[in-house]
PDB file of C-alpha atoms in Angstrom:
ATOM      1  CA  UNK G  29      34.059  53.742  91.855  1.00  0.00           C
ATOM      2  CA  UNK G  30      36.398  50.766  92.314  1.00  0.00           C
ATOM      3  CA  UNK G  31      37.204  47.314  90.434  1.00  0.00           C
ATOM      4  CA  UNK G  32      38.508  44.263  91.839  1.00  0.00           C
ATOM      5  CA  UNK G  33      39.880  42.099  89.232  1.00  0.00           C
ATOM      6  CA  UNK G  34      40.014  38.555  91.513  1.00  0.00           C
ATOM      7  CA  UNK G  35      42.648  37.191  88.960  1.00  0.00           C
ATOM      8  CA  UNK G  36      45.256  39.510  87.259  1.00  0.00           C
ATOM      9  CA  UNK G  37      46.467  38.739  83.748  1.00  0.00           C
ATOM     10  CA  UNK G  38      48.873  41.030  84.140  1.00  0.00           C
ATOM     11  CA  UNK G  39      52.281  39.492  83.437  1.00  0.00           C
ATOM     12  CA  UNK G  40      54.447  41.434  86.109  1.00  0.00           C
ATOM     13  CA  UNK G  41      52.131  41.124  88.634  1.00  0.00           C
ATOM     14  CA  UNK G  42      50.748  37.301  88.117  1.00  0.00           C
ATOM     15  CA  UNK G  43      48.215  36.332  89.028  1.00  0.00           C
ATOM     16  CA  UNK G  44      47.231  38.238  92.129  1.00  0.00           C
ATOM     17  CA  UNK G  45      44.167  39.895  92.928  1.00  0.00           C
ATOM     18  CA  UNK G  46      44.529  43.951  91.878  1.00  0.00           C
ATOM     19  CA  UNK G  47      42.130  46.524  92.379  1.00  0.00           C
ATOM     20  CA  UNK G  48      41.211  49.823  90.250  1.00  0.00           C
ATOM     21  CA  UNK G  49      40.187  53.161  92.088  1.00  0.00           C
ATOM     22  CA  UNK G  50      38.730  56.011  90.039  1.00  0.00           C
ATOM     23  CA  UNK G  51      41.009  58.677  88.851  1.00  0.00           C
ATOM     24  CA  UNK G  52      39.488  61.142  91.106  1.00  0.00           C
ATOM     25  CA  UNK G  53      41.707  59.499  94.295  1.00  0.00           C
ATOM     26  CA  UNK G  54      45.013  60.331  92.898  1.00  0.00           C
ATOM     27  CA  UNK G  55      46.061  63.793  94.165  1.00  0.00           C
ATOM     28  CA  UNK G  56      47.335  66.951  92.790  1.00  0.00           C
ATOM     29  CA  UNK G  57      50.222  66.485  94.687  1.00  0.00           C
ATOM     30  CA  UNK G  58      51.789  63.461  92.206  1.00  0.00           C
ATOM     31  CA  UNK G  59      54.129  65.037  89.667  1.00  0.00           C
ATOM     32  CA  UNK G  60      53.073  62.185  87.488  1.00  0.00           C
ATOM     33  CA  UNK G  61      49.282  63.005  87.327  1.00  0.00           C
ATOM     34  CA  UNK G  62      48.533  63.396  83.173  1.00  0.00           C
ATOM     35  CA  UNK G  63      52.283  63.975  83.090  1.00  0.00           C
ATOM     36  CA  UNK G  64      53.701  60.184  82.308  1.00  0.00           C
ATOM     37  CA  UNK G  65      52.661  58.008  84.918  1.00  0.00           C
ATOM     38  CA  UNK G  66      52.355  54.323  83.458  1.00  0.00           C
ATOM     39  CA  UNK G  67      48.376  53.896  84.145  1.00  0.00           C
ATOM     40  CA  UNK G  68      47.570  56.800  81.878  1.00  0.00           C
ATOM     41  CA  UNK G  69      48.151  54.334  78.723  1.00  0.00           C
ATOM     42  CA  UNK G  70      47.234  51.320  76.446  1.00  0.00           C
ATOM     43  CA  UNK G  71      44.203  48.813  77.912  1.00  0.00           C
ATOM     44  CA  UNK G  72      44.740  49.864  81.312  1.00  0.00           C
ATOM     45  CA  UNK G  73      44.138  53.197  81.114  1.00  0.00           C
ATOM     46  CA  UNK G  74      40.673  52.465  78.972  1.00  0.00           C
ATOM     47  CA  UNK G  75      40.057  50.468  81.809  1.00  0.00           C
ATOM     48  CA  UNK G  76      40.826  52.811  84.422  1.00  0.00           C
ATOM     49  CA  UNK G  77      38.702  55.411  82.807  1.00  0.00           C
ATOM     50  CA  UNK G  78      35.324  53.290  82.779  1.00  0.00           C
ATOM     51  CA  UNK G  79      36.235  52.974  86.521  1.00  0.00           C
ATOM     52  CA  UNK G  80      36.245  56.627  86.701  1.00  0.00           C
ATOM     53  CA  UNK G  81      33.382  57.221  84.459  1.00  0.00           C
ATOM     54  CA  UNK G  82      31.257  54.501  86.524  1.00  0.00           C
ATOM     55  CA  UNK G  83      30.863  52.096  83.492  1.00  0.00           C
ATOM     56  CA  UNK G  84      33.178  50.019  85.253  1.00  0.00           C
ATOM     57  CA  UNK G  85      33.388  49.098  89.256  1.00  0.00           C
ATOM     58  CA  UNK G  86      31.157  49.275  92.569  1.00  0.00           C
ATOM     59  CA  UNK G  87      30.351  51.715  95.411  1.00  0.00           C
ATOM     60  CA  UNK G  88      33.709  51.548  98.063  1.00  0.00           C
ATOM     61  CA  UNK G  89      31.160  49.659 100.286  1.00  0.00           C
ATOM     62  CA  UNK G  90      30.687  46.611  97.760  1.00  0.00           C
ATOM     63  CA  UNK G  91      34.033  46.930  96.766  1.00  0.00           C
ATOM     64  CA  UNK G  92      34.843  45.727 100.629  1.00  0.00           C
ATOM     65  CA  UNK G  93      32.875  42.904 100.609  1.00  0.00           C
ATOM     66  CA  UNK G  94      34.438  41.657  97.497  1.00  0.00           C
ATOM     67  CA  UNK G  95      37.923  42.625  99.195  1.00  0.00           C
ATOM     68  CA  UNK G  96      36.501  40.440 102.282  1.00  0.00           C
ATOM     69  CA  UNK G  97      35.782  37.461 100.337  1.00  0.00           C
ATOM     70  CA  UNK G  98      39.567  37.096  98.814  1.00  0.00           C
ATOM     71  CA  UNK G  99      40.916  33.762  99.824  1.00  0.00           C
ATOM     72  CA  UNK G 100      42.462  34.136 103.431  1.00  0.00           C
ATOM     73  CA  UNK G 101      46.201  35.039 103.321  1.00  0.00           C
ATOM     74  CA  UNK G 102      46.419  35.474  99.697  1.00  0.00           C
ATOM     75  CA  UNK G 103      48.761  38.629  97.826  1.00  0.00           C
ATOM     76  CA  UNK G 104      46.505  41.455  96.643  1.00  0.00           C
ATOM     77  CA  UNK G 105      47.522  44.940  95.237  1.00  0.00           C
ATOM     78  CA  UNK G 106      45.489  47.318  95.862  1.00  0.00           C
ATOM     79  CA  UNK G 107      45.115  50.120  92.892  1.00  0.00           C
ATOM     80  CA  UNK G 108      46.922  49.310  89.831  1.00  0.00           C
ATOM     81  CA  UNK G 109      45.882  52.482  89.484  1.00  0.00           C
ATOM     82  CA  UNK G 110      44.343  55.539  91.053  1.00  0.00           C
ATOM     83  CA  UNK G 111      45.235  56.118  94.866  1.00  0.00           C
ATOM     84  CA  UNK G 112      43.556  55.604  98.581  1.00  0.00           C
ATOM     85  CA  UNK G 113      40.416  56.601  99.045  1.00  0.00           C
ATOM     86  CA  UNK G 114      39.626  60.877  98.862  1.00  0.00           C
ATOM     87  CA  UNK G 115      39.658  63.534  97.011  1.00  0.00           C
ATOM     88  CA  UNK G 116      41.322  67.061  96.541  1.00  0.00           C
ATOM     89  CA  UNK G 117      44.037  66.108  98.536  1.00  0.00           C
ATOM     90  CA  UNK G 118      42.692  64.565 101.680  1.00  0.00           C
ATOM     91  CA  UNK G 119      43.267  60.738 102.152  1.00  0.00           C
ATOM     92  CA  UNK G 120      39.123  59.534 103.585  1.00  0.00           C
ATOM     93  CA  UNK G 121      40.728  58.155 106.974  1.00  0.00           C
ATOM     94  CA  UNK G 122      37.547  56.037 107.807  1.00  0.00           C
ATOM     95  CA  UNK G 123      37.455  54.337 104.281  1.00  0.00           C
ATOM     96  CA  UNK G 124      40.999  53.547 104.536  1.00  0.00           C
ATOM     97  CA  UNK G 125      40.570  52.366 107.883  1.00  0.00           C
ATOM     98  CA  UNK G 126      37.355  49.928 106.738  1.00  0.00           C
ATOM     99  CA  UNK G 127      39.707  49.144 104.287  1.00  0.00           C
ATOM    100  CA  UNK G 128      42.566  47.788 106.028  1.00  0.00           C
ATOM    101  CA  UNK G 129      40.216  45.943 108.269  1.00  0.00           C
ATOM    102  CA  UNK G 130      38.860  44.098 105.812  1.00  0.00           C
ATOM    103  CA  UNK G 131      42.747  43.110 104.612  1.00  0.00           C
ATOM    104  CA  UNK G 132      43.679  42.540 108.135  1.00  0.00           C
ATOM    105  CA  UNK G 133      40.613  40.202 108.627  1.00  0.00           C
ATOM    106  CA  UNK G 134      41.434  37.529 105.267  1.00  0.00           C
ATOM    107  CA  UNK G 135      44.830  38.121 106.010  1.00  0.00           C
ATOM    108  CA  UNK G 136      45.947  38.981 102.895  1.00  0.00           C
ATOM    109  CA  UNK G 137      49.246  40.152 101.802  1.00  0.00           C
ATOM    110  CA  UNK G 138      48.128  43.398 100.895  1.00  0.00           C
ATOM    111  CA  UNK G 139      50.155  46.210  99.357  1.00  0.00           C
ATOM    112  CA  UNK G 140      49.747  49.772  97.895  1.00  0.00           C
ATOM    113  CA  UNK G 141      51.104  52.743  96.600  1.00  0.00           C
ATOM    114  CA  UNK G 142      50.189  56.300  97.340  1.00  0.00           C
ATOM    115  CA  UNK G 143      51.554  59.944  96.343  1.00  0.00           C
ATOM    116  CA  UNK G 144      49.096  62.123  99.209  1.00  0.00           C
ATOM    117  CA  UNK G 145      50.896  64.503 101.043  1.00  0.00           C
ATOM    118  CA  UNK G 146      52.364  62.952 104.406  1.00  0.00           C
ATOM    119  CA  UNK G 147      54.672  65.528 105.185  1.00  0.00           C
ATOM    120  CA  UNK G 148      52.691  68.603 105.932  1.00  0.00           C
ATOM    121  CA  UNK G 149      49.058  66.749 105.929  1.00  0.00           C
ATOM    122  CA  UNK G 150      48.808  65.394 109.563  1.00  0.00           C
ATOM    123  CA  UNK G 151      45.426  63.988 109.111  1.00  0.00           C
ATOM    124  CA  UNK G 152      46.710  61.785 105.544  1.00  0.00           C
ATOM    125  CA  UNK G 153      50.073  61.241 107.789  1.00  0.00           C
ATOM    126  CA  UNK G 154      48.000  59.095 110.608  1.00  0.00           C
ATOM    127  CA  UNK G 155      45.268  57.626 108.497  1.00  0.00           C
ATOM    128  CA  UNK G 156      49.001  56.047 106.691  1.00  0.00           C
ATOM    129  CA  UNK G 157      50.630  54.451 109.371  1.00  0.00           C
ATOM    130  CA  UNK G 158      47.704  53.483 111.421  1.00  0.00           C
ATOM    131  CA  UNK G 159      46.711  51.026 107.754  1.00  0.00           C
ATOM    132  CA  UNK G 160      50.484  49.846 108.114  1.00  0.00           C
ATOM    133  CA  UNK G 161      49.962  49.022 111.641  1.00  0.00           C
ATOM    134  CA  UNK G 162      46.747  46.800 110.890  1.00  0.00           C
ATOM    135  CA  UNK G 163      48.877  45.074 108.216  1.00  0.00           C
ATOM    136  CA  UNK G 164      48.060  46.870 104.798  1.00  0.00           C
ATOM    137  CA  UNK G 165      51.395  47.732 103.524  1.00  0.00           C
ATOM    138  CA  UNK G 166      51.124  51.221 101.673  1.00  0.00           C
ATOM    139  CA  UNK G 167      54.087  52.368 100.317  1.00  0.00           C
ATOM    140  CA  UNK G 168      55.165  56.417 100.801  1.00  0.00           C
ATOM    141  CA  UNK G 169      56.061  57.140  96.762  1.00  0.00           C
ATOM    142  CA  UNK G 170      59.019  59.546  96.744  1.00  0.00           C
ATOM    143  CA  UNK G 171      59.533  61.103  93.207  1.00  0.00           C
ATOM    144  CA  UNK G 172      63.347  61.652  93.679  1.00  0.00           C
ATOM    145  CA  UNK G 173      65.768  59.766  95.963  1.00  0.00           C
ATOM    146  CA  UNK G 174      66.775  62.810  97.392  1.00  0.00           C
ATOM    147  CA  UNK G 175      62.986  62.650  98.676  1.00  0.00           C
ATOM    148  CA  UNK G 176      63.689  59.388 100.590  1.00  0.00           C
ATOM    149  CA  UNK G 177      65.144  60.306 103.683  1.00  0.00           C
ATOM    150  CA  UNK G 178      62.190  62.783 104.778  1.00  0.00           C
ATOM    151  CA  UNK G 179      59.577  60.281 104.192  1.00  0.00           C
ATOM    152  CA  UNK G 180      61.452  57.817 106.227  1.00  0.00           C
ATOM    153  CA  UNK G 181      62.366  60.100 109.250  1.00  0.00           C
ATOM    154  CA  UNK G 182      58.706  60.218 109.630  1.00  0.00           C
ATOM    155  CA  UNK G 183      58.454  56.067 110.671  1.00  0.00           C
ATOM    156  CA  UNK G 184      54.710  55.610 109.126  1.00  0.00           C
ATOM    157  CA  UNK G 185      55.508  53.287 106.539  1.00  0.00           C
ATOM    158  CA  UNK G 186      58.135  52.108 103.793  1.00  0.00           C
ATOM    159  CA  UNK G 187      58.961  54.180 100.843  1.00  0.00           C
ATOM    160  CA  UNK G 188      59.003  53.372  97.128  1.00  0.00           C
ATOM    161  CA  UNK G 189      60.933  55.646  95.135  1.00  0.00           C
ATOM    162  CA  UNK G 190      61.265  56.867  91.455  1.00  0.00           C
ATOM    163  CA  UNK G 191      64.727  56.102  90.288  1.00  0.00           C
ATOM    164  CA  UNK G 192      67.194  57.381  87.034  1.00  0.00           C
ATOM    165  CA  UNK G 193      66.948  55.600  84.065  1.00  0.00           C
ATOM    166  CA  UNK G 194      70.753  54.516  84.851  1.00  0.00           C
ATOM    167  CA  UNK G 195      70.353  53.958  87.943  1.00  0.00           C
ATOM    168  CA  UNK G 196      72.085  50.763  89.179  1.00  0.00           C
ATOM    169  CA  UNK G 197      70.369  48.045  91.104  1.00  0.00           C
ATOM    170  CA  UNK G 198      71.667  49.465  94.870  1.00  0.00           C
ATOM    171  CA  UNK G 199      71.806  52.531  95.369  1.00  0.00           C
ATOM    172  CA  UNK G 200      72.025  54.791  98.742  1.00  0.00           C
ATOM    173  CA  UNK G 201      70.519  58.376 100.045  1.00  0.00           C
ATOM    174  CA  UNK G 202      72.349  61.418 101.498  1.00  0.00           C
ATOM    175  CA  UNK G 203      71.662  59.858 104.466  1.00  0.00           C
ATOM    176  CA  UNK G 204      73.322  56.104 104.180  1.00  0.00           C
ATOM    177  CA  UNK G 205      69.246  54.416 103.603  1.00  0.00           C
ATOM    178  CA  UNK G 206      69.578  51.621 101.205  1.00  0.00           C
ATOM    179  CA  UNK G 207      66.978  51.755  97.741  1.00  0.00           C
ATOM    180  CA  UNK G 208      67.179  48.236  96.351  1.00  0.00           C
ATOM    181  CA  UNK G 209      65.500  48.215  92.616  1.00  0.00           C
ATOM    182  CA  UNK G 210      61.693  46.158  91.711  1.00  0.00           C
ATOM    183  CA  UNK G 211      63.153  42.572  91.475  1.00  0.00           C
ATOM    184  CA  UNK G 212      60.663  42.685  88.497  1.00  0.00           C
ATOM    185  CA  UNK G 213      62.835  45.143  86.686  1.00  0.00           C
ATOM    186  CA  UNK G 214      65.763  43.489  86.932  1.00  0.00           C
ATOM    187  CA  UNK G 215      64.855  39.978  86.059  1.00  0.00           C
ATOM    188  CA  UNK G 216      62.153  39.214  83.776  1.00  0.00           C
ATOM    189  CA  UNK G 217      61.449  35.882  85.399  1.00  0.00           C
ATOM    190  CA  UNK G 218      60.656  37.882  88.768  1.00  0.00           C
ATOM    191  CA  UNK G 219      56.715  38.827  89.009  1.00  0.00           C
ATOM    192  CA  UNK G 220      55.360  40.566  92.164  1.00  0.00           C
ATOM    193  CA  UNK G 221      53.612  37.298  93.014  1.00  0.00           C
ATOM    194  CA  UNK G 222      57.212  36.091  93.167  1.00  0.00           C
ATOM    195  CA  UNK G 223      58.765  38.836  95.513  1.00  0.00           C
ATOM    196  CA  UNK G 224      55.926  40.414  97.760  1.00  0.00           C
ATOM    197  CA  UNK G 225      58.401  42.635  98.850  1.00  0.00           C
ATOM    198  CA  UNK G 226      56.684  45.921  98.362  1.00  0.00           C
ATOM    199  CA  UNK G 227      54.341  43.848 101.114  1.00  0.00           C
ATOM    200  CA  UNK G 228      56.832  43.911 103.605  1.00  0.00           C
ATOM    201  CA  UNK G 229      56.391  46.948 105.981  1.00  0.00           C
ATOM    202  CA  UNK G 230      59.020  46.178 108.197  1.00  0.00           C
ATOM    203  CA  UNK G 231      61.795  45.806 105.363  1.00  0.00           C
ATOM    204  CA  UNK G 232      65.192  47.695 105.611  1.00  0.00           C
ATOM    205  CA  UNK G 233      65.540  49.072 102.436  1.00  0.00           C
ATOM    206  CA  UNK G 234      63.753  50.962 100.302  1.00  0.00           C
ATOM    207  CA  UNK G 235      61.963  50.080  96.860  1.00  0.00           C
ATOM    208  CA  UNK G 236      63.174  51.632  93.845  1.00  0.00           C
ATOM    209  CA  UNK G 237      61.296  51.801  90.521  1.00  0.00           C
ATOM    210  CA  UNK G 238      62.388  53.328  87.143  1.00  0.00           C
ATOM    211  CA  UNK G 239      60.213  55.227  85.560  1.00  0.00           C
ATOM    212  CA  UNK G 240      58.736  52.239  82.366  1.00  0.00           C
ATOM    213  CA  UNK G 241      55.613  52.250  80.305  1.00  0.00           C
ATOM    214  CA  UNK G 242      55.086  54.120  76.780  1.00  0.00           C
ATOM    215  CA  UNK G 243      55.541  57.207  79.215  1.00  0.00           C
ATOM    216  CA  UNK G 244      58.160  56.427  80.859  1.00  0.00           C
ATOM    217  CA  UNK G 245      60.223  59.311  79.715  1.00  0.00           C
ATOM    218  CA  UNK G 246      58.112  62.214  80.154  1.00  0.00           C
ATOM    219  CA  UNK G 247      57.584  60.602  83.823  1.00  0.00           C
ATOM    220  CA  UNK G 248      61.050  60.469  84.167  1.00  0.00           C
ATOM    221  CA  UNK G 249      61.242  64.217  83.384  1.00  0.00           C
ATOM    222  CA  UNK G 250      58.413  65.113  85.384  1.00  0.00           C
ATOM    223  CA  UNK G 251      60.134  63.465  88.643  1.00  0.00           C
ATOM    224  CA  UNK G 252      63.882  64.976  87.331  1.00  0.00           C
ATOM    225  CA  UNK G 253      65.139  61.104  86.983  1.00  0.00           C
ATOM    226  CA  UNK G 254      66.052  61.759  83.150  1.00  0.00           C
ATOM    227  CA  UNK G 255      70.026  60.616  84.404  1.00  0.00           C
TER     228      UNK G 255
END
């Protein structure tokens, strides 16, 4: 099931439109999976769970024609939480394609996270960069910065990137790449409505997030960012 929420409340977002996918898209493959990440607690998570148990949402075909009928050129997130669409592992490469048509189409500033396997699954590696190349910005999520380097040798799409507690608000990989922390965490005034950088596929730096949320340290210990 999925939930488009046309207007977020959400403070560090603003208000943007966000969507919800069931918990059944996020893939074994994220450390963070029942082990800290931020979506697993408080309202959100009671939310995300009536997604998941169907109490909540629409089939992924309505959920498209309520993505379709977002005002033309306007910021969305996709999945606040959960991941792209499929299951055990395998990103559904025709649903993401539909998908990023439909973004493509309005316009919209759309943007996305997603923890499926790029590096040894070919078929989630295409299905990636050929969304980025219709204009739906999804975001390779490293755990570690020493992580960062691999996912951008393989030139399918930006990389966010779990980051030390300490970590300061520039930092660089092994290899000289540039992680720049969420504006959002390091000025209170900043909301993602604000930056839209994590929409920005063609950015030179990487996006940096520190582990935050009621969870945030057993996330940060699950991704070995404790500092």
């Amino acid at each position: 099931m999925y939930h488009l929420t046309k207007i977020s409340n959400n403070a560090k977002t603003g208000p943007i439109a966000v969507s919800t996918s069931s918990k059944s898209t996020c893939p074994d493959d994220c450390p963070l999976k029942e082990k800290g990440c931020y979506a697993g607690n408080g309202p959100l998570n009671l939310h995300w769970q009536k997604v998941t148990n169907g109490e909540r949402g629409v089939s992924f075909d309505d959920f498209l024609l309520q993505v379709g009928a977002l005002p033309i050129e306007s910021e969305y997130r996709h999945n606040q939480a959960g991941d792209l669409p499929g299951e055990h592992g395998q990103i559904d490469a025709p649903k993401l394609a539909r998908l990023a048509a439909t973004t493509k189409k309005r316009k919209l500033k759309a943007f996305t996270y997603s923890h499926y396997n790029v590096i040894s699954n070919l078929n989630n590696r295409l299905a990636i960069k050929q969304a980025n190349e219709q204009g739906f910005t999804i975001n390779l999520s490293a755990n570690h910065i020493s992580e960062v380097d691999n996912l951008l040798a393989l030139k399918i799409a930006p990389v966010a990137v779990i980051m030390p507690i300490n970590a300061p608000k520039v930092s660089y990989t092994a290899a000289g790449n540039k992680v720049v922390i969420c504006p959002a965490q390091t000025n209170d005034e900043t909301r993602c409505i604000d930056c839209m950088l994590c929409a920005k596929n063609d950015r030179s730096f990487s996006i940096g997030f520190i582990a935050h949320g009621t969870s945030a340290k057993k996330a940060a210990l699950a991704t070995n960012n404790l500092g």
